[in-house]
Short mmCIF file of C-alpha atoms in Angstrom, two decimals:
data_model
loop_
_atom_site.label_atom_id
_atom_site.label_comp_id
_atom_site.label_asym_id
_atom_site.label_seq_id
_atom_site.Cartn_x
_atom_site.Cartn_y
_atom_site.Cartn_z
CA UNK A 276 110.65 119.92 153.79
CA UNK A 277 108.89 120.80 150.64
CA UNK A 278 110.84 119.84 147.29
CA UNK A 279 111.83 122.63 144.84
CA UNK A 280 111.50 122.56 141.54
CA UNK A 281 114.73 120.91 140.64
CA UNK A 282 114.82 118.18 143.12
CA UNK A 283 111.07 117.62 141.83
CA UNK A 284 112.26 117.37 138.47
CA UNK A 285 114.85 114.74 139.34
CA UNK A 286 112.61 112.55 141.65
CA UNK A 287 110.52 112.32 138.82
CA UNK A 288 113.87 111.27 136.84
CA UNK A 289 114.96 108.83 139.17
CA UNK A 290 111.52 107.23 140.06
CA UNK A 291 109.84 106.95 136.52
CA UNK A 292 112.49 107.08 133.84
CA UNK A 293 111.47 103.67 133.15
CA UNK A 294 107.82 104.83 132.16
CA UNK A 295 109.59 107.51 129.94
CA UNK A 296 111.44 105.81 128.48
CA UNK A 297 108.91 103.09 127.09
CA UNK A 298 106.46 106.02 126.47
CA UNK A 299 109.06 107.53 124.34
CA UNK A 300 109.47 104.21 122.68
CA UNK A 301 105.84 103.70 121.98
CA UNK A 302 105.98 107.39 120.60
CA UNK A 303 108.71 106.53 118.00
CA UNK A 304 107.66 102.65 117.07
CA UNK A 305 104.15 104.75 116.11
CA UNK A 306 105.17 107.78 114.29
CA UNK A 307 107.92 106.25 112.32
CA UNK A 308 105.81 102.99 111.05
CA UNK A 309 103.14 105.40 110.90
CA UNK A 310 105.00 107.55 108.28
CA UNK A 311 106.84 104.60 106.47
CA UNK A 312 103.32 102.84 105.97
CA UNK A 313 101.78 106.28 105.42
CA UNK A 314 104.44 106.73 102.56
CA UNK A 315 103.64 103.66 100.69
CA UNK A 316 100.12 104.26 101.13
CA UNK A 317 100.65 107.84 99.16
CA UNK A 318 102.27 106.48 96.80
CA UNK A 319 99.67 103.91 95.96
CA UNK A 320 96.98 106.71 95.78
CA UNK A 321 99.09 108.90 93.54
CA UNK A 322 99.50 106.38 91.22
CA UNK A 323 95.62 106.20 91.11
CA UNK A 324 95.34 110.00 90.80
CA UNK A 325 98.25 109.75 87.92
CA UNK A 326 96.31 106.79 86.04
CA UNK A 327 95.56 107.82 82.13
CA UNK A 328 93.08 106.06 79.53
CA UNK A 329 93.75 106.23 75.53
CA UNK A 330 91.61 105.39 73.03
CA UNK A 331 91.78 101.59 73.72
CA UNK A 332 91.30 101.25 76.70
CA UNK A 333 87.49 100.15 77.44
CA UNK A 334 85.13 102.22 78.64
CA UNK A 335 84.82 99.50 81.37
CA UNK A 336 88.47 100.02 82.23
CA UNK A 337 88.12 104.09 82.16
CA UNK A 338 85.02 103.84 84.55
CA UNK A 339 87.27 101.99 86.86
CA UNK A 340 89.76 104.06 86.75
CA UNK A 341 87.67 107.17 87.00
CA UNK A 342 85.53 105.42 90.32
CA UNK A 343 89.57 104.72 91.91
CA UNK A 344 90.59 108.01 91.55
CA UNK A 345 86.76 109.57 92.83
CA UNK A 346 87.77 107.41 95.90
CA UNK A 347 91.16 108.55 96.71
CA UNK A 348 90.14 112.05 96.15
CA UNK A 349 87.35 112.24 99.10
CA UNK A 350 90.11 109.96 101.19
CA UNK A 351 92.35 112.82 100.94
CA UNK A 352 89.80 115.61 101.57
CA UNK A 353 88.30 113.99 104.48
CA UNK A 354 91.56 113.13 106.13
CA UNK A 355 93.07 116.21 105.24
CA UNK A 356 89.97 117.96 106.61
CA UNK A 357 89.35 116.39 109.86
CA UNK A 358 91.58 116.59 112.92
CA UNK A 359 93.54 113.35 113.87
CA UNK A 360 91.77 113.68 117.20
CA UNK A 361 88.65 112.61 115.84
CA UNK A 362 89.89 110.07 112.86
CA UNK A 363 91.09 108.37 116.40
CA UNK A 364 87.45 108.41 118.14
CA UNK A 365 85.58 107.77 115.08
CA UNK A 366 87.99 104.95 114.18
CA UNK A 367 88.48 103.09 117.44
CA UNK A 368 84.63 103.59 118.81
CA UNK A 369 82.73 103.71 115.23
CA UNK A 370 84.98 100.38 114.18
CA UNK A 371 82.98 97.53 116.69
CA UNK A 372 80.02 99.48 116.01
CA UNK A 373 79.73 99.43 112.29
CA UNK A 374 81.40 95.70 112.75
CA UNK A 375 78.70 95.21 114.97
CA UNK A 376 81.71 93.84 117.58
CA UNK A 377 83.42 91.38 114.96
CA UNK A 378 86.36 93.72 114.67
CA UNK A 379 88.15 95.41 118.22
CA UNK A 380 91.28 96.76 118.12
CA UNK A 381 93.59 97.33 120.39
CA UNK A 382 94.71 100.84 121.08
CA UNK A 383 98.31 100.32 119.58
CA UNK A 384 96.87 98.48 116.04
CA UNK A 385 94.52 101.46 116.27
CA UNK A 386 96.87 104.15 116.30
CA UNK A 387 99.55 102.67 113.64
CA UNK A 388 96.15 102.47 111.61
CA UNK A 389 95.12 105.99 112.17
CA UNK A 390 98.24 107.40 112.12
CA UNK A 391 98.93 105.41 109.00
CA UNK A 392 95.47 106.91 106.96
CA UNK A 393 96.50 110.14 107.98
CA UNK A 394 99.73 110.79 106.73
CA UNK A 395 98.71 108.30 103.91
CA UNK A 396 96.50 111.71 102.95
CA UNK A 397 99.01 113.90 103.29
CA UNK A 398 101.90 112.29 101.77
CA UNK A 399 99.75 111.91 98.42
CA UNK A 400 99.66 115.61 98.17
CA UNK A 401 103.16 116.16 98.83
CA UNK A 402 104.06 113.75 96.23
CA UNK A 403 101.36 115.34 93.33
CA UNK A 404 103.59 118.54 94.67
CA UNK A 405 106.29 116.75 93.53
CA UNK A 406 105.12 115.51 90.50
CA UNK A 407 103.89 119.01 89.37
CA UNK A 408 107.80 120.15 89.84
CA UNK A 409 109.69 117.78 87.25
CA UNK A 410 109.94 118.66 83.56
CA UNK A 411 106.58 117.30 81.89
CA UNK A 412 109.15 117.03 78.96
CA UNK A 413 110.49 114.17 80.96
CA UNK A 414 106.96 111.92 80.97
CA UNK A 415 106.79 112.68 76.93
CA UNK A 416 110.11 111.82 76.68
CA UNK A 417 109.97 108.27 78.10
CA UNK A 418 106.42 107.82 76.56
CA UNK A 419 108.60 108.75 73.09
CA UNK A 420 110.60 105.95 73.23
CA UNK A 421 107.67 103.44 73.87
CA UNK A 422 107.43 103.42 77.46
CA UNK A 423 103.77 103.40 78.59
CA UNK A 424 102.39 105.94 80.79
CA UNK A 425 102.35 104.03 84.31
CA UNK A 426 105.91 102.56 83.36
CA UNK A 427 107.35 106.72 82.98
CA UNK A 428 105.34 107.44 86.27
CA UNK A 429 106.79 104.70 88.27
CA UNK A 430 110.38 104.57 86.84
CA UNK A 431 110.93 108.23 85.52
CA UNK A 432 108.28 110.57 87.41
CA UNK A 433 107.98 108.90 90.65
CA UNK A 434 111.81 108.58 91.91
CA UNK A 435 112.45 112.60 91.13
CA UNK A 436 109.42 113.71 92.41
CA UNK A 437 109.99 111.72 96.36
CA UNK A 438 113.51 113.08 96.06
CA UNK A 439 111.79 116.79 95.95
CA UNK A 440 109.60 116.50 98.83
CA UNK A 441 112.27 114.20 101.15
CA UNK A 442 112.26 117.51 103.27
CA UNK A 443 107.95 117.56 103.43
CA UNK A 444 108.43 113.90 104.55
CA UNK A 445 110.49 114.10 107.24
CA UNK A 446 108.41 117.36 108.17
CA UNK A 447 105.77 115.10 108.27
CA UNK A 448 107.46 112.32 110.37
CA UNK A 449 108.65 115.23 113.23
CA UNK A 450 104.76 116.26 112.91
CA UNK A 451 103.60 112.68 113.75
CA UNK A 452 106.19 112.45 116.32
CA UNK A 453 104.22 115.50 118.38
CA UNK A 454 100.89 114.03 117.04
CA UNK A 455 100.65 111.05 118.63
CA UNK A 456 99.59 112.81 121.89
CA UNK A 457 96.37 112.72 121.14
CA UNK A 458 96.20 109.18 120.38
CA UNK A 459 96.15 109.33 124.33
CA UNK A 460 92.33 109.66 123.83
CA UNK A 461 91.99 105.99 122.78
CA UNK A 462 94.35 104.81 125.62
CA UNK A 463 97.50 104.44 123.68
CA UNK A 464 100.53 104.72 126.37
CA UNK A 465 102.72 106.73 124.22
CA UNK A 466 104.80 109.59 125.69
CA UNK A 467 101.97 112.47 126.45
CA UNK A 468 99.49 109.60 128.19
CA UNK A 469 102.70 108.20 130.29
CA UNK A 470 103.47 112.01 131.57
CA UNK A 471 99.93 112.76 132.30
CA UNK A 472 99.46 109.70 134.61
CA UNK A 473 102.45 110.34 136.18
CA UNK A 474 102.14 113.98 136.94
CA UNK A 475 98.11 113.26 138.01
CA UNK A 476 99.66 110.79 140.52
CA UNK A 477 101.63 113.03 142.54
CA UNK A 478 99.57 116.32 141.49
CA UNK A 479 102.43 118.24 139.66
CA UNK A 480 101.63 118.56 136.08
CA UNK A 481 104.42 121.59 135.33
CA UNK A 482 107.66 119.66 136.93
CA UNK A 483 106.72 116.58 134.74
CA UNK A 484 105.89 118.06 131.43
CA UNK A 485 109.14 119.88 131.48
CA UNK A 486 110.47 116.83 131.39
CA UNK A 487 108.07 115.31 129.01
CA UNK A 488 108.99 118.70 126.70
CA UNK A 489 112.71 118.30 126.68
CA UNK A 490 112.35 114.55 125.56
CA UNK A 491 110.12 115.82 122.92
CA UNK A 492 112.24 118.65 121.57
CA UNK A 493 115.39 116.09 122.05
CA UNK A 494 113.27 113.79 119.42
CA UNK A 495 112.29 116.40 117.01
CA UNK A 496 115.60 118.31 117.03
CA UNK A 497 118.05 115.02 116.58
CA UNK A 498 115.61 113.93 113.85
CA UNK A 499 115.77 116.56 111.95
CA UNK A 500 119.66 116.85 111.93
CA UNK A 501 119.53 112.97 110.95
CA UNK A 502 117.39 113.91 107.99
CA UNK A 503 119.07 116.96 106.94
CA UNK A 504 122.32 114.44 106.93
CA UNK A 505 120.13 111.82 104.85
CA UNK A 506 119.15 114.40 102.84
CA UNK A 507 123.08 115.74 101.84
CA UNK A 508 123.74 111.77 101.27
CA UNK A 509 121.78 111.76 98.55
CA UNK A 510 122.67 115.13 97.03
CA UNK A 511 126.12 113.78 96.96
CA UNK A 512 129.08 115.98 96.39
CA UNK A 513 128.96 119.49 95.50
CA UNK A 514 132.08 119.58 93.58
CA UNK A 515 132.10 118.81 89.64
CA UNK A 516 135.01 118.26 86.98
CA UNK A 517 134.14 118.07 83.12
CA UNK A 518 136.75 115.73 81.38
CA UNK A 519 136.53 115.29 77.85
CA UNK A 520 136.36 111.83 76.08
CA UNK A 521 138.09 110.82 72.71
CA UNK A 522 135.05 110.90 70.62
CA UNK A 523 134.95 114.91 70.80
CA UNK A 524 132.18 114.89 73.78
CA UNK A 525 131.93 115.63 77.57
CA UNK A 526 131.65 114.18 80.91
CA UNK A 527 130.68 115.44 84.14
CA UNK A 528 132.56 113.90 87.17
CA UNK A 529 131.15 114.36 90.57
CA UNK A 530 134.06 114.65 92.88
CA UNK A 531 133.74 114.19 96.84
CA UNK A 532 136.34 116.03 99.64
CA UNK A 533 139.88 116.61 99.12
CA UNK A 534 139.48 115.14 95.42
#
């Protein structure tokens, strides 16, 4: 007797969880190094984009700066220009090629690397966003009281303007999460390449990405409510008391629940 579409869905369950579950896995271990290395990586090349010259430094030092920063600005354009698709193929097949077979990797290496350079891109843009959005009276500030320009960027600048874009981040970590399928082009086992060799087995492509959907949407929705939680964490408490001090002046108290 020919299955319906429920008991379908639950031999599929029963018979291959196993398989979704270390796709799923493989899915997770790529997107979420992917973004944290990606991060750092955005960070580095805003600090490039960020870098000033004054009237001593050498002209030597200012042509290095301004060759960096040339660099990082055609990284971001052709990463942010390109689909991820084909970063993957040009990475993984044009690699041993332009190695001339010295350097191989392996399709996992290859996709934390790909995955890495791509949100690297896109995470420096968020973070000029975020730069752009504190006070530039802040940066004279701090430069005021002696601090050099890289010191106000890195202690002052920096820390507000990831704060701002925490929400684009973990956007960008759900959007790597769903990416990753088409890292299946390069062989990667992650969720999408698990699903598709499991439905082409048995020849039912619609029962098994059902499943395959729901563990995606289960990833993407519990993430976000984590982040939105990570997110209120560091906003603190809503509630404020000013007490006044002795000497004539204020202070504002941040007070949590029931306080």
């Amino acid at each position: 007797m020919e299955k319906n579409f429920f008991e379908w869905v639950l031999f599929f369950i029963q018979g291959n969880w196993q398989q979704f579950l270390l796709g799923t896995a493989t899915t997770l271990l790529i997107s979420l190094s992917g973004t944290i290395i990606g991060f750092f990586l955005g960070l580095g090349v805003s600090l490039i984009r960020y870098m000033k010259s004054d009237d001593k430094t050498t002209l030597f030092i200012k042509s290095i700066i301004k060759f960096f920063q040339i660099i990082v600005n055609i990284y971001i354009a052709i990463f942010r220009g390109t689909p991820m698709i084909v970063q993957a193929m040009v990475i993984f097949y044009g690699l041993p090629v332009l190695t001339k077979g010295s350097l191989n990797l392996d399709p996992l290496p290859a996709a934390l690397l790909i995955v890495s350079i791509n949100t690297g891109a896109y995470m420096a843009e968020m973070i000029r966003g975020g730069v752009d959005s504190v006070d530039p009276g802040q940066l004279e500030g701090a430069q005021a009281i002696g601090m050099s320009h890289f010191q106000a960027m890195l202690s002052i600048i920096f820390p507000q303007a990831v704060r701002n874009v925490l929400p684009s981040i973990g956007n960008e970590f759900i959007i790597n999460i769903k990416d990753t399928s088409v890292l299946n082009v390069i062989g990667v086992t992650e969720l999408f390449f698990t699903s598709k060799s499991i439905a082409g087995s048995y020849a039912k492509y619609y029962e098994v990405f059902i499943i395959t959907s729901v563990i995606y949407l289960f990833l993407t929705f519990t993430i976000s409510l984590i982040l939105k939680s990570i997110e209120k964490k560091i906003d603190g408490p809503k509630n404020f008391e000013i007490l006044p001090l002795q000497d004539g002046n204020s202070v504002v108290i941040k007070k949590g629940k029931g306080v």
